[in-house]
Amino acid sequence: MKQEKMMMKCHEQVEAEVTATMRLLDEAEHLEVHHIFRVRLMRRVEENLVQRGRGRVSARLDFGLAFIVLLLLINLASALLVMKPEESQSAATVGQLADNQSDDYSSQEFAYYDQTASYEPEKP
């Protein structure tokens, strides 16, 4: 019962505040805005957006371009190292590299990770 009375009292206070606010709005004088105000406001908003956008886009573009160039240089360098014939080694083809890599992982050291391989401990 007390809660209902408190809610009713709170509701009446809210209604009174709303009524007072609406009365003030009705009594307020009508403001007239200069006919060029909207044009100036929109131009200013657009200028601010352009100024903010230039800094952000150029910074992102610079970092993105630098990252792409770095990746291209790394890929080019790795391709040159693979394809460049050295005096001590013959040039390996991509297929040979793949075979060598798969052979590296089939040794006894990696038998723990390979379910099909069997591990034979070395005897001293």
XYZ file of N, CA, C and O in Angstrom:
496
model
N 0.811 -1.180 0.000
C 0.000 0.000 0.000
C 0.869 1.265 0.000
O 0.574 2.205 -0.698
N 1.908 1.233 0.839
C 2.756 2.414 0.920
C 3.480 2.652 -0.402
O 3.658 3.784 -0.823
N 3.878 1.559 -1.026
C 4.577 1.691 -2.301
C 3.665 2.300 -3.353
O 4.100 3.122 -4.164
N 2.411 1.893 -3.352
C 1.465 2.432 -4.331
C 1.265 3.927 -4.109
O 1.197 4.706 -5.061
N 1.172 4.339 -2.837
C 1.002 5.764 -2.539
C 2.235 6.557 -2.959
O 2.134 7.648 -3.509
N 3.418 5.969 -2.724
C 4.653 6.645 -3.102
C 4.769 6.755 -4.620
O 5.208 7.777 -5.148
N 4.357 5.707 -5.320
C 4.401 5.716 -6.785
C 3.435 6.755 -7.339
O 3.740 7.456 -8.292
N 2.242 6.841 -6.722
C 1.249 7.824 -7.162
C 1.787 9.236 -6.947
O 1.640 10.109 -7.802
N 2.424 9.472 -5.792
C 2.970 10.780 -5.475
C 4.090 11.142 -6.460
O 4.157 12.264 -6.959
N 4.948 10.176 -6.750
C 6.041 10.379 -7.713
C 5.474 10.662 -9.100
O 5.949 11.561 -9.804
N 4.457 9.928 -9.484
C 3.820 10.102 -10.789
C 3.195 11.496 -10.892
O 3.289 12.157 -11.934
N 2.561 11.950 -9.820
C 1.954 13.287 -9.810
C 3.024 14.366 -9.923
O 2.827 15.370 -10.622
N 4.180 14.155 -9.285
C 5.273 15.129 -9.378
C 5.814 15.210 -10.801
O 6.090 16.296 -11.310
N 5.941 14.057 -11.433
C 6.424 14.021 -12.814
C 5.436 14.730 -13.720
O 5.819 15.519 -14.598
N 4.154 14.461 -13.543
C 3.118 15.112 -14.354
C 3.165 16.624 -14.173
O 3.031 17.383 -15.131
N 3.361 17.081 -12.925
C 3.411 18.513 -12.663
C 4.622 19.145 -13.359
O 4.519 20.244 -13.939
N 5.756 18.477 -13.325
C 6.964 18.988 -13.991
C 6.769 19.059 -15.498
O 7.167 20.031 -16.144
N 6.156 18.037 -16.064
C 5.919 18.021 -17.508
C 4.977 19.146 -17.890
O 5.185 19.864 -18.883
N 3.921 19.338 -17.118
C 2.954 20.398 -17.408
C 3.625 21.772 -17.325
O 3.403 22.638 -18.186
N 4.451 21.987 -16.318
C 5.144 23.269 -16.170
C 6.098 23.512 -17.335
O 6.182 24.625 -17.867
N 6.799 22.479 -17.762
C 7.733 22.613 -18.878
C 6.987 22.941 -20.166
O 7.408 23.819 -20.935
N 5.887 22.262 -20.410
C 5.105 22.509 -21.621
C 4.530 23.929 -21.609
O 4.470 24.588 -22.649
N 4.118 24.409 -20.452
C 3.584 25.770 -20.337
C 4.676 26.786 -20.674
O 4.430 27.766 -21.386
N 5.905 26.542 -20.183
C 7.013 27.445 -20.499
C 7.324 27.468 -21.987
O 7.615 28.513 -22.564
N 7.265 26.308 -22.603
C 7.517 26.245 -24.050
C 6.441 26.983 -24.833
O 6.728 27.616 -25.855
N 5.187 26.895 -24.374
C 4.101 27.597 -25.061
C 4.239 29.109 -24.909
O 3.897 29.869 -25.820
N 4.735 29.556 -23.771
C 4.849 30.987 -23.510
C 6.105 31.602 -24.119
O 6.200 32.831 -24.221
N 7.067 30.787 -24.526
C 8.323 31.314 -25.067
C 8.072 32.021 -26.388
O 7.201 31.640 -27.181
N 8.840 33.098 -26.616
C 8.706 33.843 -27.858
C 9.275 33.026 -29.017
O 10.214 32.260 -28.850
N 8.699 33.233 -30.172
C 9.163 32.538 -31.373
C 10.465 33.183 -31.835
O 10.541 34.395 -32.031
N 11.496 32.376 -31.984
C 12.786 32.884 -32.424
C 12.865 32.831 -33.934
O 12.458 31.848 -34.561
N 13.423 33.869 -34.501
C 13.614 33.884 -35.943
C 15.103 33.741 -36.226
O 15.930 34.445 -35.652
N 15.416 32.846 -37.113
C 16.799 32.564 -37.473
C 17.085 33.266 -38.792
O 16.232 33.319 -39.684
N 18.306 33.776 -38.907
C 18.701 34.424 -40.152
C 18.621 33.414 -41.291
O 18.913 32.227 -41.118
N 18.248 33.866 -42.459
C 18.013 32.946 -43.575
C 19.300 32.274 -44.083
O 19.253 31.261 -44.757
N 20.475 32.780 -43.761
C 21.728 32.168 -44.218
C 22.344 31.291 -43.124
O 23.343 30.623 -43.343
N 21.737 31.209 -41.970
C 22.315 30.467 -40.848
C 22.573 29.008 -41.199
O 23.659 28.478 -40.954
N 21.597 28.336 -41.777
C 21.749 26.907 -42.104
C 22.872 26.687 -43.114
O 23.648 25.738 -42.996
N 22.980 27.544 -44.089
C 24.027 27.399 -45.105
C 25.401 27.524 -44.462
O 26.300 26.718 -44.707
N 25.573 28.518 -43.610
C 26.854 28.701 -42.935
C 27.176 27.527 -42.015
O 28.315 27.069 -41.946
N 26.171 27.075 -41.295
C 26.378 25.945 -40.384
C 26.808 24.695 -41.144
O 27.765 24.021 -40.764
N 26.124 24.371 -42.225
C 26.448 23.164 -42.991
C 27.837 23.275 -43.634
O 28.578 22.293 -43.697
N 28.195 24.484 -44.106
C 29.526 24.664 -44.685
C 30.608 24.440 -43.620
O 31.620 23.788 -43.872
N 30.375 24.940 -42.436
C 31.339 24.768 -41.351
C 31.477 23.302 -40.956
O 32.586 22.805 -40.703
N 30.361 22.579 -40.898
C 30.402 21.152 -40.567
C 31.184 20.389 -41.620
O 32.021 19.531 -41.310
N 30.947 20.687 -42.885
C 31.665 20.004 -43.966
C 33.166 20.297 -43.905
O 33.987 19.398 -44.119
N 33.539 21.549 -43.621
C 34.951 21.890 -43.519
C 35.623 21.122 -42.383
O 36.739 20.620 -42.533
N 34.944 21.013 -41.255
C 35.506 20.262 -40.125
C 35.664 18.792 -40.463
O 36.666 18.166 -40.108
N 34.692 18.222 -41.144
C 34.785 16.806 -41.523
C 35.931 16.574 -42.497
O 36.648 15.580 -42.392
N 36.100 17.482 -43.440
C 37.177 17.328 -44.419
C 38.534 17.433 -43.733
O 39.444 16.655 -44.010
N 38.683 18.400 -42.811
C 39.960 18.560 -42.121
C 40.287 17.355 -41.266
O 41.423 16.893 -41.232
N 39.311 16.810 -40.574
C 39.550 15.620 -39.753
C 39.829 14.405 -40.620
O 40.666 13.588 -40.307
N 39.114 14.290 -41.713
C 39.262 13.134 -42.592
C 40.608 13.087 -43.273
O 41.180 12.026 -43.479
N 41.165 14.238 -43.631
C 42.458 14.258 -44.316
C 43.560 13.674 -43.450
O 44.363 12.890 -43.911
N 43.604 14.058 -42.202
C 44.660 13.570 -41.315
C 44.559 12.081 -41.085
O 45.538 11.361 -41.117
N 43.379 11.583 -40.867
C 43.209 10.159 -40.565
C 43.463 9.287 -41.781
O 44.131 8.277 -41.701
N 42.925 9.668 -42.922
C 43.070 8.835 -44.112
C 44.520 8.802 -44.568
O 45.048 7.745 -44.911
N 45.190 9.946 -44.553
C 46.570 9.956 -45.035
C 47.478 9.152 -44.112
O 48.378 8.453 -44.571
N 47.235 9.216 -42.804
C 48.055 8.439 -41.874
C 47.824 6.949 -42.082
O 48.763 6.160 -42.114
N 46.549 6.553 -42.235
C 46.251 5.134 -42.467
C 46.824 4.673 -43.794
O 47.353 3.577 -43.904
N 46.725 5.531 -44.800
C 47.236 5.177 -46.118
C 48.751 5.024 -46.068
O 49.299 4.101 -46.662
N 49.438 5.918 -45.355
C 50.896 5.837 -45.257
C 51.333 4.552 -44.562
O 52.243 3.869 -45.028
N 50.698 4.210 -43.437
C 51.058 2.987 -42.742
C 50.704 1.751 -43.564
O 51.467 0.792 -43.616
N 49.564 1.767 -44.205
C 49.164 0.630 -45.036
C 50.106 0.435 -46.205
O 50.518 -0.686 -46.522
N 50.467 1.528 -46.864
C 51.382 1.443 -47.998
C 52.755 0.953 -47.553
O 53.365 0.110 -48.218
N 53.234 1.447 -46.417
C 54.527 1.003 -45.909
C 54.504 -0.488 -45.574
O 55.457 -1.220 -45.859
N 53.409 -0.959 -44.995
C 53.295 -2.378 -44.649
C 53.271 -3.251 -45.897
O 53.929 -4.298 -45.955
N 52.550 -2.826 -46.918
C 52.478 -3.594 -48.165
C 53.849 -3.640 -48.833
O 54.284 -4.690 -49.323
N 54.553 -2.512 -48.848
C 55.890 -2.481 -49.454
C 56.840 -3.393 -48.686
O 57.637 -4.134 -49.285
N 56.749 -3.386 -47.360
C 57.589 -4.267 -46.545
C 57.311 -5.737 -46.857
O 58.243 -6.537 -47.022
N 56.037 -6.105 -46.956
C 55.709 -7.495 -47.299
C 56.215 -7.881 -48.682
O 56.729 -8.994 -48.874
N 56.082 -6.978 -49.636
C 56.580 -7.270 -50.980
C 58.099 -7.454 -50.981
O 58.621 -8.352 -51.658
N 58.824 -6.623 -50.236
C 60.284 -6.763 -50.171
C 60.684 -8.086 -49.518
O 61.626 -8.750 -49.979
N 59.983 -8.475 -48.468
C 60.290 -9.748 -47.816
C 60.022 -10.910 -48.763
O 60.829 -11.845 -48.870
N 58.895 -10.869 -49.470
C 58.590 -11.941 -50.424
C 59.602 -11.987 -51.561
O 60.025 -13.067 -51.980
N 59.992 -10.820 -52.049
C 60.967 -10.777 -53.133
C 62.319 -11.313 -52.665
O 62.968 -12.094 -53.371
N 62.733 -10.930 -51.476
C 64.018 -11.403 -50.953
C 64.004 -12.910 -50.731
O 64.975 -13.605 -51.054
N 62.914 -13.433 -50.192
C 62.854 -14.883 -49.981
C 62.816 -15.634 -51.308
O 63.416 -16.703 -51.443
N 62.147 -15.091 -52.305
C 62.122 -15.737 -53.621
C 63.510 -15.719 -54.253
O 63.939 -16.703 -54.868
N 64.221 -14.620 -54.090
C 65.579 -14.555 -54.644
C 66.513 -15.523 -53.940
O 67.383 -16.123 -54.575
N 66.377 -15.681 -52.642
C 67.227 -16.629 -51.920
C 66.953 -18.063 -52.350
O 67.862 -18.881 -52.424
N 65.699 -18.391 -52.616
C 65.360 -19.753 -53.025
C 65.825 -20.017 -54.453
O 66.363 -21.075 -54.757
N 65.656 -19.057 -55.334
C 65.951 -19.266 -56.746
C 67.408 -18.990 -57.114
O 67.872 -19.428 -58.150
N 68.141 -18.276 -56.281
C 69.516 -17.917 -56.605
C 70.432 -19.129 -56.427
O 70.541 -19.687 -55.346
N 71.100 -19.555 -57.497
C 72.022 -20.688 -57.347
C 73.308 -20.234 -56.649
O 73.915 -19.239 -57.000
N 73.674 -20.978 -55.627
C 74.916 -20.681 -54.919
C 75.974 -21.698 -55.331
O 75.680 -22.770 -55.831
N 77.211 -21.385 -55.065
C 78.306 -22.263 -55.471
C 78.312 -23.561 -54.674
O 78.606 -24.618 -55.196
N 77.974 -23.478 -53.386
C 78.021 -24.681 -52.565
C 76.751 -25.529 -52.706
O 76.779 -26.711 -52.450
N 75.645 -24.919 -53.086
C 74.394 -25.663 -53.221
C 73.850 -25.467 -54.625
O 74.038 -24.443 -55.252
N 73.149 -26.488 -55.085
C 72.465 -26.335 -56.361
C 71.096 -25.723 -56.095
O 70.559 -25.819 -55.000
N 70.521 -25.104 -57.088
C 69.213 -24.468 -56.921
C 68.157 -25.538 -56.699
O 68.076 -26.520 -57.431
N 67.374 -25.345 -55.658
C 66.337 -26.314 -55.328
C 65.011 -25.848 -55.905
O 64.694 -24.665 -55.888
N 64.252 -26.778 -56.393
C 62.922 -26.430 -56.895
C 61.941 -26.418 -55.733
O 62.243 -26.882 -54.636
N 60.787 -25.904 -55.986
C 59.772 -25.810 -54.936
C 59.355 -27.209 -54.490
O 59.149 -27.466 -53.305
N 59.265 -28.126 -55.404
C 58.900 -29.503 -55.055
C 59.944 -30.156 -54.168
O 59.622 -30.870 -53.220
N 61.214 -29.918 -54.474
C 62.281 -30.474 -53.645
C 62.273 -29.869 -52.247
O 62.509 -30.562 -51.260
N 61.974 -28.583 -52.165
C 61.890 -27.943 -50.854
C 60.770 -28.549 -50.027
O 60.913 -28.776 -48.825
N 59.637 -28.799 -50.653
C 58.509 -29.399 -49.936
C 58.860 -30.812 -49.467
O 58.513 -31.210 -48.351
N 59.549 -31.580 -50.322
C 59.956 -32.927 -49.921
C 60.952 -32.892 -48.763
O 60.856 -33.681 -47.825
N 61.904 -31.964 -48.820
C 62.873 -31.848 -47.738
C 62.202 -31.467 -46.426
O 62.565 -31.967 -45.371
N 61.241 -30.601 -46.496
C 60.559 -30.174 -45.276
C 59.755 -31.333 -44.689
O 59.758 -31.542 -43.482
N 59.097 -32.109 -45.519
C 58.326 -33.239 -44.988
C 59.266 -34.310 -44.432
O 58.933 -34.983 -43.467
N 60.450 -34.472 -45.009
C 61.415 -35.423 -44.474
C 61.923 -34.977 -43.103
O 62.179 -35.798 -42.228
N 62.073 -33.683 -42.925
C 62.559 -33.174 -41.640
C 61.609 -33.520 -40.507
O 62.034 -33.780 -39.390
N 60.343 -33.543 -40.761
C 59.359 -33.795 -39.701
C 59.051 -35.282 -39.523
O 58.257 -35.642 -38.680
N 59.650 -36.123 -40.304
C 59.396 -37.554 -40.139
C 60.525 -38.261 -39.393
O 60.573 -39.477 -39.352
N 61.435 -37.504 -38.797
C 62.524 -38.136 -38.062
C 62.030 -38.643 -36.710
O 60.910 -38.379 -36.299
N 62.884 -39.367 -35.996
C 62.495 -39.984 -34.725
C 62.242 -38.945 -33.635
O 61.474 -39.203 -32.720
N 62.853 -37.800 -33.735
C 62.639 -36.779 -32.714
C 61.194 -36.299 -32.674
O 60.680 -35.905 -31.640
N 60.539 -36.341 -33.829
C 59.152 -35.876 -33.910
C 58.152 -37.024 -33.856
O 56.978 -36.826 -34.116
N 58.587 -38.221 -33.508
C 57.690 -39.377 -33.474
C 56.619 -39.218 -32.397
O 55.554 -39.799 -32.500
N 56.890 -38.446 -31.358
C 55.899 -38.209 -30.301
C 54.665 -37.522 -30.863
O 53.551 -37.786 -30.451
N 54.860 -36.638 -31.843
C 53.743 -35.887 -32.412
C 53.066 -36.628 -33.554
O 51.949 -36.329 -33.905
N 53.749 -37.555 -34.137
C 53.191 -38.304 -35.261
C 52.618 -39.607 -34.732
O 53.346 -40.434 -34.188
N 51.342 -39.829 -34.886
C 50.679 -41.009 -34.347
C 51.064 -42.279 -35.110
O 51.030 -43.370 -34.562
N 51.444 -42.157 -36.381
C 51.748 -43.341 -37.179
C 53.183 -43.816 -36.996
O 53.485 -44.977 -37.243
N 54.074 -42.938 -36.601
C 55.484 -43.320 -36.464
C 55.717 -43.997 -35.124
O 55.044 -43.730 -34.132
N 56.656 -44.865 -35.113
C 56.995 -45.534 -33.849
C 58.322 -44.961 -33.358
O 59.213 -44.631 -34.138
N 58.452 -44.869 -32.074
C 59.641 -44.282 -31.476
C 60.508 -45.403 -30.901
O 60.041 -46.234 -30.147
N 61.768 -45.415 -31.293
C 62.703 -46.399 -30.773
C 63.795 -45.635 -30.024
O 64.545 -44.865 -30.639
N 63.880 -45.805 -28.727
C 64.903 -45.070 -27.966
C 66.301 -45.529 -28.354
O 66.532 -46.711 -28.671
N 67.224 -44.596 -28.335
C 68.601 -44.919 -28.664
C 69.263 -45.605 -27.474
O 69.049 -45.243 -26.319
N 70.079 -46.625 -27.750
C 70.783 -47.334 -26.687
C 72.198 -46.808 -26.584
O 72.882 -46.696 -27.601
N 72.648 -46.542 -25.362
C 74.013 -45.993 -25.224
C 75.104 -47.008 -25.447
O 75.052 -48.120 -25.554
